[in-house]
Amino acid sequence: MTTAAIIVAAGRGTRAGGPLPKQWRDVAGKPVARWTLEAFADVDTLVMVIHPDDRDRAEQVVDGLDVLLVDGAPQRSGSVRNGLEALAKAAPDVVLIHDVARPCVPRSVNQAVLSTLANTQGAAPALAITDALWTGHNNHVTGTQDRTGLFRAQTPQGFHYSDILAAHRAFQGEAADDVEVARAAGLDVAIVPGDERNLKITGPDDFERAAKILTARKLLAPKESSMDIRLGNGFDVHAFEDGNHVILCGVSVPHNRALKGHSDADVGMHAVTDAIYGALAEGDIGRHFPPSDPQWKGAASEIFLRHACELARSKGYEIGNIDCTLICERPKVGPHASAMMAEMGRIMGLAPDRVSIKATTSERLGFTGREEGIAALATATLVKS
Ligand code: MG
């Protein structure tokens, strides 16, 4: 069963207050018409009938949605007919006709109308009237009215396309809704349960009610766009060899040994660099700067770290923060930590409070405890918003 929906938005109604027709005003962060169109995103063909003067505004509102804009007529039934005629090529099996001023229509109502159409000529939602009904004159009650069999009509009203097209072509005059047009053509219309949330925005209070309903729905719905947050970790070890200083996180620290390695053996900077590559799922330093390539012999590790940061930014990520722990008995890192954080922040283009470098011993256990080398581990957070 192919489906279409016609959103009737050609009215100029400003009873709801404000200078704009109500369908173009915002509610819960989006134009009323946008909410209404999104409620019908499941149909095969979506048409919105608009006032010709509103075309520019309508084009903005439908941005990113597949919606056919059709000019309306002075009367509602003429507008619906234009929408139906515009569907001739698509020739859907069934069509839902809906007022743009009902942006809160639950999908369950649309589904009820569509599934009922499998067995009926027409289907439309309504709510039985439960309040007592009076007649009145000059603010005085003049009588009571039996409410038995009375309903408050809602939309969408659904029909088989060829039936409702023929009914509109034959109809003369003005109708309250499409059920009236359908019945004039002898079509039988089933009533399906309506929904109190499917309110029609008429006055200013209705905007508030609609905003509450739509805001609640927005909170329940999956986020339209969410942050992409990545974590990566890095771990590195370098052994000691003869020498008189080590390079740790870009800072030369006097020591009675040096670190052995293909580059400057900056174990801390390597761990941070690998954490960034890890967050990007881009392997590690060895993949980007193969140790077998002589051009990286003795290279400043800053080249690797800069490359990882540039790769992250080229993929749209900002580096949120890095945290690096150096593991060694000696040299003592504490006196140099602030210089290391400043240097790492400078290379990475990060504010000082986003760079953490700290140290620990391994309580004289293992290779770091025996002072055979230095280990480092690091975490990096990358954020794309
Ligand atoms: Mg290394």
Tab-separated table of C-alpha atoms and ligand atoms in Angstrom:
chain	number	residue	atom	x	y	z
A	1	MET	CA	0.000	0.000	0.000
A	2	THR	CA	1.632	3.273	-1.098
A	3	THR	CA	0.902	6.246	1.120
A	4	ALA	CA	0.861	10.011	0.819
A	5	ALA	CA	0.056	12.860	3.168
A	6	ILE	CA	-1.194	16.337	2.396
A	7	ILE	CA	-0.432	18.961	5.039
A	8	VAL	CA	-2.841	21.862	4.636
A	9	ALA	CA	-0.887	25.027	5.467
A	10	ALA	CA	-2.353	27.665	3.178
A	11	GLY	CA	-4.222	29.531	5.937
A	12	ARG	CA	-3.234	33.022	7.021
A	13	GLY	CA	-4.580	32.584	10.548
A	14	THR	CA	-2.995	34.937	13.052
A	15	ARG	CA	-5.614	34.396	15.782
A	16	ALA	CA	-2.910	32.685	17.802
A	17	GLY	CA	-1.203	36.079	18.145
A	18	GLY	CA	1.992	37.413	16.585
A	19	PRO	CA	2.579	38.852	13.133
A	20	LEU	CA	3.195	35.501	11.403
A	21	PRO	CA	0.652	32.890	10.367
A	22	LYS	CA	0.752	30.314	13.166
A	23	GLN	CA	2.205	27.494	11.060
A	24	TRP	CA	5.467	29.420	10.606
A	25	ARG	CA	5.879	30.368	14.247
A	26	ASP	CA	8.272	28.432	16.461
A	27	VAL	CA	7.121	26.028	19.112
A	28	ALA	CA	9.592	24.003	21.198
A	29	GLY	CA	12.446	25.214	18.988
A	30	LYS	CA	11.045	24.537	15.516
A	31	PRO	CA	8.330	26.000	13.292
A	32	VAL	CA	4.906	24.436	13.838
A	33	ALA	CA	4.894	23.246	10.210
A	34	ARG	CA	8.236	21.486	10.649
A	35	TRP	CA	6.934	19.463	13.591
A	36	THR	CA	3.845	18.554	11.584
A	37	LEU	CA	5.844	17.461	8.529
A	38	GLU	CA	8.173	15.362	10.674
A	39	ALA	CA	5.162	13.543	12.124
A	40	PHE	CA	4.475	12.272	8.578
A	41	ALA	CA	8.053	11.370	7.658
A	42	ASP	CA	7.020	7.709	7.181
A	43	VAL	CA	4.716	8.245	4.173
A	44	ASP	CA	5.962	7.676	0.630
A	45	THR	CA	4.976	11.108	-0.707
A	46	LEU	CA	4.592	14.242	1.379
A	47	VAL	CA	2.834	17.357	0.079
A	48	MET	CA	2.379	20.687	1.829
A	49	VAL	CA	-0.183	23.117	0.462
A	50	ILE	CA	0.862	26.713	1.114
A	51	HIS	CA	-0.227	30.264	0.424
A	52	PRO	CA	1.740	31.453	-2.645
A	53	ASP	CA	3.116	34.398	-0.630
A	54	ASP	CA	4.658	31.962	1.895
A	55	ARG	CA	6.798	29.990	-0.559
A	56	ASP	CA	10.166	31.398	0.569
A	57	ARG	CA	9.393	30.710	4.189
A	58	ALA	CA	8.033	27.259	3.396
A	59	GLU	CA	11.190	26.372	1.483
A	60	GLN	CA	13.259	27.176	4.567
A	61	VAL	CA	10.967	25.108	6.780
A	62	VAL	CA	11.140	21.994	4.580
A	63	ASP	CA	14.937	22.167	4.226
A	64	GLY	CA	16.363	18.641	4.278
A	65	LEU	CA	12.942	16.966	3.979
A	66	ASP	CA	11.460	15.529	0.789
A	67	VAL	CA	8.313	17.670	0.538
A	68	LEU	CA	6.406	18.807	-2.547
A	69	LEU	CA	5.161	22.387	-2.065
A	70	VAL	CA	1.860	23.160	-3.782
A	71	ASP	CA	0.067	26.515	-3.955
A	72	GLY	CA	-3.274	26.572	-2.185
A	73	ALA	CA	-6.598	28.236	-2.954
A	74	PRO	CA	-8.635	30.840	-1.045
A	75	GLN	CA	-10.822	28.141	0.565
A	76	ARG	CA	-9.628	25.068	2.447
A	77	SER	CA	-11.362	22.568	0.165
A	78	GLY	CA	-9.743	24.202	-2.875
A	79	SER	CA	-6.343	23.887	-1.206
A	80	VAL	CA	-6.870	20.205	-0.480
A	81	ARG	CA	-7.999	19.658	-4.050
A	82	ASN	CA	-4.778	21.280	-5.345
A	83	GLY	CA	-2.798	18.943	-3.102
A	84	LEU	CA	-4.708	15.921	-4.395
A	85	GLU	CA	-4.239	16.942	-8.029
A	86	ALA	CA	-0.489	17.338	-7.385
A	87	LEU	CA	-0.401	13.669	-6.351
A	88	ALA	CA	-1.774	12.460	-9.688
A	89	LYS	CA	1.632	11.301	-10.871
A	90	ALA	CA	2.523	9.542	-7.614
A	91	ALA	CA	-1.012	8.017	-7.531
A	92	PRO	CA	-0.717	6.670	-3.985
A	93	ASP	CA	-3.123	3.991	-2.771
A	94	VAL	CA	-4.143	6.045	0.250
A	95	VAL	CA	-3.762	9.643	1.367
A	96	LEU	CA	-3.837	11.259	4.804
A	97	ILE	CA	-5.069	14.852	4.886
A	98	HIS	CA	-3.888	16.775	7.934
A	99	ASP	CA	-4.108	20.308	9.294
A	100	VAL	CA	-0.703	21.936	9.759
A	101	ALA	CA	-1.944	23.391	13.050
A	102	ARG	CA	-1.901	19.929	14.665
A	103	PRO	CA	1.869	19.470	15.105
A	104	CYS	CA	1.576	17.117	18.107
A	105	VAL	CA	-0.230	14.300	16.307
A	106	PRO	CA	1.119	11.029	17.716
A	107	ARG	CA	2.306	8.444	15.191
A	108	SER	CA	-0.110	5.969	16.777
A	109	VAL	CA	-3.027	8.045	15.457
A	110	ASN	CA	-1.611	8.080	11.922
A	111	GLN	CA	-1.066	4.328	12.129
A	112	ALA	CA	-4.635	3.729	13.340
A	113	VAL	CA	-6.038	5.690	10.394
A	114	LEU	CA	-3.825	3.859	7.892
A	115	SER	CA	-4.550	0.386	9.206
A	116	THR	CA	-8.311	1.046	9.334
A	117	LEU	CA	-8.218	2.108	5.671
A	118	ALA	CA	-7.448	-1.492	4.705
A	119	ASN	CA	-11.110	-2.273	5.379
A	120	THR	CA	-12.947	1.031	4.922
A	121	GLN	CA	-13.435	3.815	2.398
A	122	GLY	CA	-12.376	6.441	4.896
A	123	ALA	CA	-11.035	6.694	8.454
A	124	ALA	CA	-10.585	9.682	10.750
A	125	PRO	CA	-9.685	10.198	14.418
A	126	ALA	CA	-12.122	11.727	16.878
A	127	LEU	CA	-12.720	11.919	20.601
A	128	ALA	CA	-16.132	11.356	22.153
A	129	ILE	CA	-17.396	14.437	23.951
A	130	THR	CA	-17.421	13.877	27.698
A	131	ASP	CA	-18.262	17.394	28.948
A	132	ALA	CA	-21.899	18.381	29.307
A	133	LEU	CA	-23.070	20.564	26.434
A	134	TRP	CA	-25.151	23.707	26.787
A	135	THR	CA	-26.683	26.178	24.511
A	136	GLY	CA	-26.296	29.786	25.594
A	137	HIS	CA	-27.073	33.357	24.710
A	138	ASN	CA	-25.483	36.546	26.103
A	139	ASN	CA	-23.484	34.464	28.603
A	140	HIS	CA	-26.591	32.769	29.987
A	141	VAL	CA	-27.454	29.105	29.642
A	142	THR	CA	-30.515	28.641	27.491
A	143	GLY	CA	-30.607	24.874	27.392
A	144	THR	CA	-28.712	21.594	27.574
A	145	GLN	CA	-27.733	19.440	24.669
A	146	ASP	CA	-27.587	15.663	24.602
A	147	ARG	CA	-23.957	14.723	23.922
A	148	THR	CA	-24.744	11.130	22.934
A	149	GLY	CA	-23.125	10.350	19.601
A	150	LEU	CA	-21.198	13.623	19.420
A	151	PHE	CA	-17.468	13.631	18.608
A	152	ARG	CA	-14.671	16.170	18.362
A	153	ALA	CA	-13.140	15.608	14.929
A	154	GLN	CA	-9.373	15.532	14.440
A	155	THR	CA	-7.016	14.968	11.534
A	156	PRO	CA	-5.390	13.197	9.710
A	157	GLN	CA	-8.413	12.050	7.770
A	158	GLY	CA	-7.527	9.152	5.510
A	159	PHE	CA	-9.042	7.952	2.258
A	160	HIS	CA	-8.283	5.878	-0.797
A	161	TYR	CA	-6.695	8.343	-3.167
A	162	SER	CA	-8.910	7.843	-6.211
A	163	ASP	CA	-12.081	8.050	-4.075
A	164	ILE	CA	-11.204	11.310	-2.340
A	165	LEU	CA	-9.871	12.881	-5.543
A	166	ALA	CA	-13.192	12.136	-7.277
A	167	ALA	CA	-15.111	13.401	-4.229
A	168	HIS	CA	-13.231	16.721	-4.222
A	169	ARG	CA	-13.635	17.161	-7.985
A	170	ALA	CA	-17.381	16.696	-7.587
A	171	PHE	CA	-17.783	18.849	-4.479
A	172	GLN	CA	-19.280	22.328	-4.723
A	173	GLY	CA	-18.999	24.982	-2.019
A	174	GLU	CA	-17.070	24.992	1.241
A	175	ALA	CA	-16.662	22.088	3.670
A	176	ALA	CA	-15.528	22.000	7.306
A	177	ASP	CA	-13.201	19.095	6.567
A	178	ASP	CA	-12.537	16.234	4.183
A	179	VAL	CA	-14.888	13.856	5.942
A	180	GLU	CA	-17.691	16.197	4.894
A	181	VAL	CA	-16.475	16.081	1.277
A	182	ALA	CA	-16.150	12.298	1.411
A	183	ARG	CA	-19.621	11.793	2.858
A	184	ALA	CA	-21.121	14.088	0.249
A	185	ALA	CA	-19.750	11.612	-2.297
A	186	GLY	CA	-21.327	8.698	-0.419
A	187	LEU	CA	-18.111	7.386	1.160
A	188	ASP	CA	-18.321	5.613	4.495
A	189	VAL	CA	-15.909	7.001	7.114
A	190	ALA	CA	-14.898	5.000	10.196
A	191	ILE	CA	-14.049	6.774	13.447
A	192	VAL	CA	-10.734	5.742	15.012
A	193	PRO	CA	-9.640	6.814	18.489
A	194	GLY	CA	-8.220	10.331	18.539
A	195	ASP	CA	-5.735	11.609	21.075
A	196	GLU	CA	-5.948	14.550	23.487
A	197	ARG	CA	-2.378	15.499	22.531
A	198	ASN	CA	-3.473	15.979	18.923
A	199	LEU	CA	-4.625	19.515	19.690
A	200	LYS	CA	-5.251	22.140	17.078
A	201	ILE	CA	-3.294	25.339	17.665
A	202	THR	CA	-5.846	28.128	17.574
A	203	GLY	CA	-5.183	30.618	20.379
A	204	PRO	CA	-2.055	31.680	22.322
A	205	ASP	CA	-2.685	29.115	25.097
A	206	ASP	CA	-2.460	26.330	22.538
A	207	PHE	CA	1.166	27.252	21.809
A	208	GLU	CA	2.012	26.639	25.455
A	209	ARG	CA	0.232	23.285	25.517
A	210	ALA	CA	1.873	22.228	22.252
A	211	ALA	CA	5.297	23.317	23.522
A	212	LYS	CA	4.895	21.090	26.598
A	213	ILE	CA	3.898	18.067	24.542
A	214	LEU	CA	6.628	18.535	21.935
A	215	THR	CA	9.349	19.299	24.482
A	216	ALA	CA	8.530	16.084	26.325
A	217	ARG	CA	8.700	14.189	23.033
A	218	LYS	CA	12.047	15.782	22.191
A	219	LEU	CA	13.489	14.654	25.524
A	220	LEU	CA	12.388	11.073	24.875
A	221	ALA	CA	13.624	10.996	21.273
A	222	PRO	CA	17.179	10.084	20.362
A	223	LYS	CA	19.317	13.178	19.942
A	224	GLU	CA	19.327	14.512	16.414
A	225	SER	CA	23.007	15.206	16.601
A	226	SER	CA	25.254	14.069	19.389
A	227	MET	CA	28.848	14.678	20.317
A	228	ASP	CA	31.365	12.119	19.194
A	229	ILE	CA	33.692	11.542	22.142
A	230	ARG	CA	36.759	9.340	21.688
A	231	LEU	CA	39.161	7.941	24.257
A	232	GLY	CA	42.551	6.504	23.479
A	233	ASN	CA	45.335	5.044	25.572
A	234	GLY	CA	49.056	4.739	24.998
A	235	PHE	CA	51.840	2.821	26.713
A	236	ASP	CA	55.561	2.973	26.077
A	237	VAL	CA	58.819	1.757	27.604
A	238	HIS	CA	62.398	2.775	26.944
A	239	ALA	CA	65.489	1.173	28.496
A	240	PHE	CA	68.333	3.118	30.042
A	241	GLU	CA	71.802	3.316	28.498
A	242	ASP	CA	74.857	5.374	29.253
A	243	GLY	CA	74.375	9.109	29.252
A	244	ASN	CA	73.819	12.199	31.360
A	245	HIS	CA	70.190	13.241	30.733
A	246	VAL	CA	66.785	11.973	29.637
A	247	ILE	CA	64.120	13.711	27.532
A	248	LEU	CA	60.714	13.409	29.207
A	249	CYS	CA	57.615	15.133	27.774
A	250	GLY	CA	59.808	17.519	25.797
A	251	VAL	CA	62.001	18.549	28.734
A	252	SER	CA	65.660	17.611	29.202
A	253	VAL	CA	66.120	16.252	32.735
A	254	PRO	CA	69.639	15.701	34.091
A	255	HIS	CA	70.268	12.071	35.091
A	256	ASN	CA	73.163	9.642	35.321
A	257	ARG	CA	71.653	7.562	32.497
A	258	ALA	CA	70.003	8.261	29.139
A	259	LEU	CA	67.058	6.562	27.434
A	260	LYS	CA	67.815	4.291	24.531
A	261	GLY	CA	65.734	4.592	21.422
A	262	HIS	CA	65.546	5.190	17.727
A	263	SER	CA	64.344	8.788	18.140
A	264	ASP	CA	65.015	10.973	21.182
A	265	ALA	CA	63.356	8.211	23.257
A	266	ASP	CA	60.859	10.580	24.891
A	267	VAL	CA	58.793	7.837	26.490
A	268	GLY	CA	56.109	10.213	27.856
A	269	MET	CA	55.556	11.996	24.556
A	270	HIS	CA	55.374	8.654	22.757
A	271	ALA	CA	52.661	7.394	25.114
A	272	VAL	CA	50.608	10.585	24.618
A	273	THR	CA	51.040	10.390	20.841
A	274	ASP	CA	49.897	6.765	20.805
A	275	ALA	CA	46.866	7.703	22.932
A	276	ILE	CA	45.790	10.209	20.271
A	277	TYR	CA	46.340	7.739	17.434
A	278	GLY	CA	44.438	5.198	19.514
A	279	ALA	CA	41.437	7.494	19.934
A	280	LEU	CA	41.382	7.905	16.153
A	281	ALA	CA	41.805	4.144	15.598
A	282	GLU	CA	44.889	5.122	13.572
A	283	GLY	CA	47.389	2.605	14.891
A	284	ASP	CA	50.481	3.916	16.645
A	285	ILE	CA	53.668	5.899	16.061
A	286	GLY	CA	55.350	2.928	14.410
A	287	ARG	CA	52.703	2.865	11.702
A	288	HIS	CA	53.139	6.534	10.789
A	289	PHE	CA	56.906	6.776	11.418
A	290	PRO	CA	58.403	3.311	10.793
A	291	PRO	CA	61.548	2.749	12.922
A	292	SER	CA	63.050	0.996	9.884
A	293	ASP	CA	63.096	4.355	8.080
A	294	PRO	CA	66.482	6.045	8.803
A	295	GLN	CA	65.006	9.548	8.425
A	296	TRP	CA	63.407	9.234	11.901
A	297	LYS	CA	66.673	8.249	13.628
A	298	GLY	CA	67.249	10.739	16.441
A	299	ALA	CA	64.150	12.668	15.396
A	300	ALA	CA	62.546	14.978	17.955
A	301	SER	CA	59.397	13.242	19.179
A	302	GLU	CA	57.624	16.568	18.780
A	303	ILE	CA	57.261	15.668	15.069
A	304	PHE	CA	55.198	12.594	15.995
A	305	LEU	CA	53.014	14.423	18.499
A	306	ARG	CA	52.328	17.272	16.091
A	307	HIS	CA	51.380	14.775	13.401
A	308	ALA	CA	48.881	13.018	15.699
A	309	CYS	CA	47.309	16.360	16.709
A	310	GLU	CA	47.030	17.480	13.093
A	311	LEU	CA	45.488	14.155	12.108
A	312	ALA	CA	42.896	14.527	14.882
A	313	ARG	CA	42.022	18.058	13.820
A	314	SER	CA	41.860	17.103	10.138
A	315	LYS	CA	39.215	14.549	11.115
A	316	GLY	CA	37.222	17.224	12.947
A	317	TYR	CA	38.281	16.386	16.502
A	318	GLU	CA	39.471	18.739	19.186
A	319	ILE	CA	41.736	17.299	21.849
A	320	GLY	CA	39.796	17.603	25.090
A	321	ASN	CA	42.610	16.712	27.453
A	322	ILE	CA	45.546	14.373	27.942
A	323	ASP	CA	46.765	12.671	31.091
A	324	CYS	CA	50.189	11.042	31.238
A	325	THR	CA	51.810	9.030	34.036
A	326	LEU	CA	55.566	8.438	34.028
A	327	ILE	CA	56.707	5.351	35.949
A	328	CYS	CA	60.258	5.392	37.320
A	329	GLU	CA	62.248	5.501	40.573
A	330	ARG	CA	64.584	8.159	39.211
A	331	PRO	CA	64.983	10.842	38.007
A	332	LYS	CA	62.442	12.674	40.169
A	333	VAL	CA	59.790	14.097	37.848
A	334	GLY	CA	58.007	16.430	40.308
A	335	PRO	CA	60.394	19.397	39.990
A	336	HIS	CA	60.053	19.288	36.170
A	337	ALA	CA	56.327	18.513	35.863
A	338	SER	CA	55.142	22.074	35.305
A	339	ALA	CA	57.768	22.646	32.594
A	340	MET	CA	56.679	19.375	30.933
A	341	MET	CA	53.003	20.381	30.988
A	342	ALA	CA	53.834	23.791	29.502
A	343	GLU	CA	55.924	22.227	26.739
A	344	MET	CA	53.349	19.536	25.884
A	345	GLY	CA	50.565	22.153	25.883
A	346	ARG	CA	52.595	24.340	23.537
A	347	ILE	CA	53.185	21.523	21.044
A	348	MET	CA	49.593	20.336	21.173
A	349	GLY	CA	47.981	23.785	21.209
A	350	LEU	CA	46.207	23.012	24.484
A	351	ALA	CA	45.496	25.213	27.482
A	352	PRO	CA	47.591	24.280	30.535
A	353	ASP	CA	44.583	22.950	32.456
A	354	ARG	CA	44.019	20.315	29.756
A	355	VAL	CA	47.464	18.766	30.099
A	356	SER	CA	48.299	16.557	33.065
A	357	ILE	CA	51.689	14.961	33.662
A	358	LYS	CA	52.375	13.096	36.849
A	359	ALA	CA	54.741	10.388	38.048
A	360	THR	CA	54.777	7.348	40.198
A	361	THR	CA	57.310	4.736	41.237
A	362	SER	CA	56.627	1.021	41.082
A	363	GLU	CA	57.741	0.514	44.681
A	364	ARG	CA	61.082	-0.866	43.488
A	365	LEU	CA	59.278	-3.746	41.788
A	366	GLY	CA	59.855	-4.892	38.240
A	367	PHE	CA	62.037	-3.341	35.564
A	368	THR	CA	61.189	0.222	36.509
A	369	GLY	CA	61.848	-0.665	40.178
A	370	ARG	CA	65.243	-2.032	39.261
A	371	GLU	CA	65.904	1.182	37.302
A	372	GLU	CA	66.342	-0.597	34.000
A	373	GLY	CA	64.191	1.919	32.170
A	374	ILE	CA	61.154	4.222	32.268
A	375	ALA	CA	57.553	3.379	31.393
A	376	ALA	CA	54.769	5.808	30.542
A	377	LEU	CA	51.055	5.487	30.059
A	378	ALA	CA	48.679	8.096	28.722
A	379	THR	CA	45.016	8.784	28.017
A	380	ALA	CA	43.657	11.256	25.496
A	381	THR	CA	40.096	12.506	24.984
A	382	LEU	CA	39.025	13.698	21.545
A	383	VAL	CA	35.739	15.525	20.961
A	384	LYS	CA	33.847	16.197	17.744
A	385	SER	CA	30.706	18.265	18.189
B	1	MG	MG	58.806	4.886	22.237
